[in-house]
Amino acid sequence: QFVRQLGPRSPHLSSEQFLKPFFRHLALPGLSIRELDDDVARFSKLVFLDVSRNGLTSIDNLPPNLKYLKAYNNPITQISCKASPSLCFLGIGFSRLAAEGLEQATRRFKNLLSLDVSFSQLASLQEVVLPLGPLQRLRHLCLGGNPVSLLPFYRVQVLRWLPQLHVLDGVAAGDEEQADAQLLVAWGTPLRPRPARVRIAIQFQRLGGARALLESVAEAIVAAKRAAAAAAGEEAAEDQAAAAEQQQDAILEACAGGALRLRAELPDGAWAETAEVPLNAEEAAAAAAAATAGGAEEPPKPFDVFEKLEKLRTPAGDALYFELDVGEEGSEGSSGEVLQEDGLLRLCRWARKGLAVKVLFTPPPPPPPAEGEEIAAAEPAEGEEDNAAERAPKAPEPPAEVDVGGAVIALDSLLWHSQTDLGDEARSGTELPELPASPWRVHAAEVRVVPSEQWLDPEVQVPPLDDGKSQRKLRFGDA
């Protein structure tokens, strides 16, 4: 209406006195903004401001009547603006905010109803509950992706010390969780330091796409067989074998009798191995027959999908169960260099990055010499002692494992907890145990692997979306 009355070229419409008080909603994401200077205070009627995905390292100034501030994906470490009693939502996740920055925020924004500091640098319960305790109007809090969310009994302890919360990490605090929090009050449970260790169990269920990993090694095995036949002067046999392979499954023929092994990277950089998964031609044929009998339009190809891997163990027969040290706190030198890595931060980086899984292939062993076949051995020279044992043919060495591919498994279930982890046994006790009765489980229901030449960094490797399906927002507790 103003434009129609005054005209689009009116100097009143382009003046600073008109423009800045005019805006109520302002979205400025991804514009390489480095600071919010004092001129932002001139936006006197602004209630919503989005400055996500910029280069802000601190929040120095804000509009005086702002209610909603979104500042996601900024390397923010401190908040030094004036107090803003009107602000009711602060979204500052995916930042470098640590204990000092959170304390600065709580001193300036005392009427917050909702606070999102997910995927930041908060590493202890004391750093969270002590500054947030006075915010009695706070109802929604998101801490998922922080190191603190990896602590045992994280949810129940936060709810115990912040009873005003209704929703934590996007999950409503139910009656059972509220009762567990009151149980900690009755026990007089103090704020506990971080434990020395946490326990994690890895469980695989289904491996898919393995056949694509075996194509290159199958070609190499077939080529080696042909070269050996040609060296032995068996040209006719070589041609016959090549013609037969064209009629058969080359991967099945070359890889049957071999084995696959999974290797998973742990937070300290070590790799944990599983026992071998044999490549059995009879089992592959039986699986294809069962799929055909079940009405499958296209039966699975041999060695492409492996089911029922829940009981897969280590080569020694132990469960895939690991105790990870997190008790050591980090330290820095005078110039900021890391003298000792923080164990909890290391675990958090590993969980954010995802579980790297590699697939190793062991080729089938070479066939033993045929019955009656003689292997030539060098005769001893004149005057040398004839040692028949040394001249006896040696058994061929087992083939070496080959790294053929892998995948990255998202670990959302570790970063987003939807339950208190307080079991019936703990509820019947008189104090909060140091660790839950059961370890955290990394349940990989579907591991879709890719060949080594397509191996991507975990930060960018994502599964393709199915046609016709929209992208699903990550849910807490998914793995």
Coordinates of N, CA, C and O in Angstrom, one line a residue, residues 330-340:
G330 N 41.1 -33.9 27.8 CA 42.1 -33.3 26.9 C 42.9 -32.2 27.5 O 42.4 -31.6 28.5
S331 N 44.0 -31.9 27.0 CA 44.8 -30.8 27.5 C 45.5 -30.1 26.3 O 45.8 -30.8 25.3
E332 N 45.8 -28.8 26.4 CA 46.4 -28.1 25.4 C 47.6 -27.3 25.9 O 47.7 -27.0 27.1
G333 N 48.6 -27.1 25.0 CA 49.8 -26.3 25.4 C 49.5 -24.8 25.4 O 48.4 -24.4 25.1
S334 N 50.5 -24.0 25.7 CA 50.4 -22.6 25.8 C 50.0 -22.0 24.4 O 49.4 -20.9 24.4
S335 N 50.5 -22.6 23.3 CA 50.2 -22.1 22.0 C 48.9 -22.7 21.4 O 48.7 -22.5 20.2
G336 N 48.2 -23.5 22.1 CA 47.0 -24.1 21.6 C 47.1 -25.5 21.0 O 46.1 -26.1 20.6
E337 N 48.3 -26.0 21.0 CA 48.5 -27.4 20.5 C 47.9 -28.4 21.4 O 47.9 -28.2 22.6
V338 N 47.4 -29.5 20.9 CA 46.8 -30.5 21.7 C 47.9 -31.4 22.3 O 48.6 -32.1 21.5
L339 N 48.0 -31.4 23.6 CA 48.9 -32.3 24.3 C 48.4 -33.7 24.5 O 49.1 -34.7 24.4
Q340 N 47.1 -33.7 24.9 CA 46.4 -35.0 25.1 C 45.0 -34.9 24.5 O 44.3 -34.0 24.9

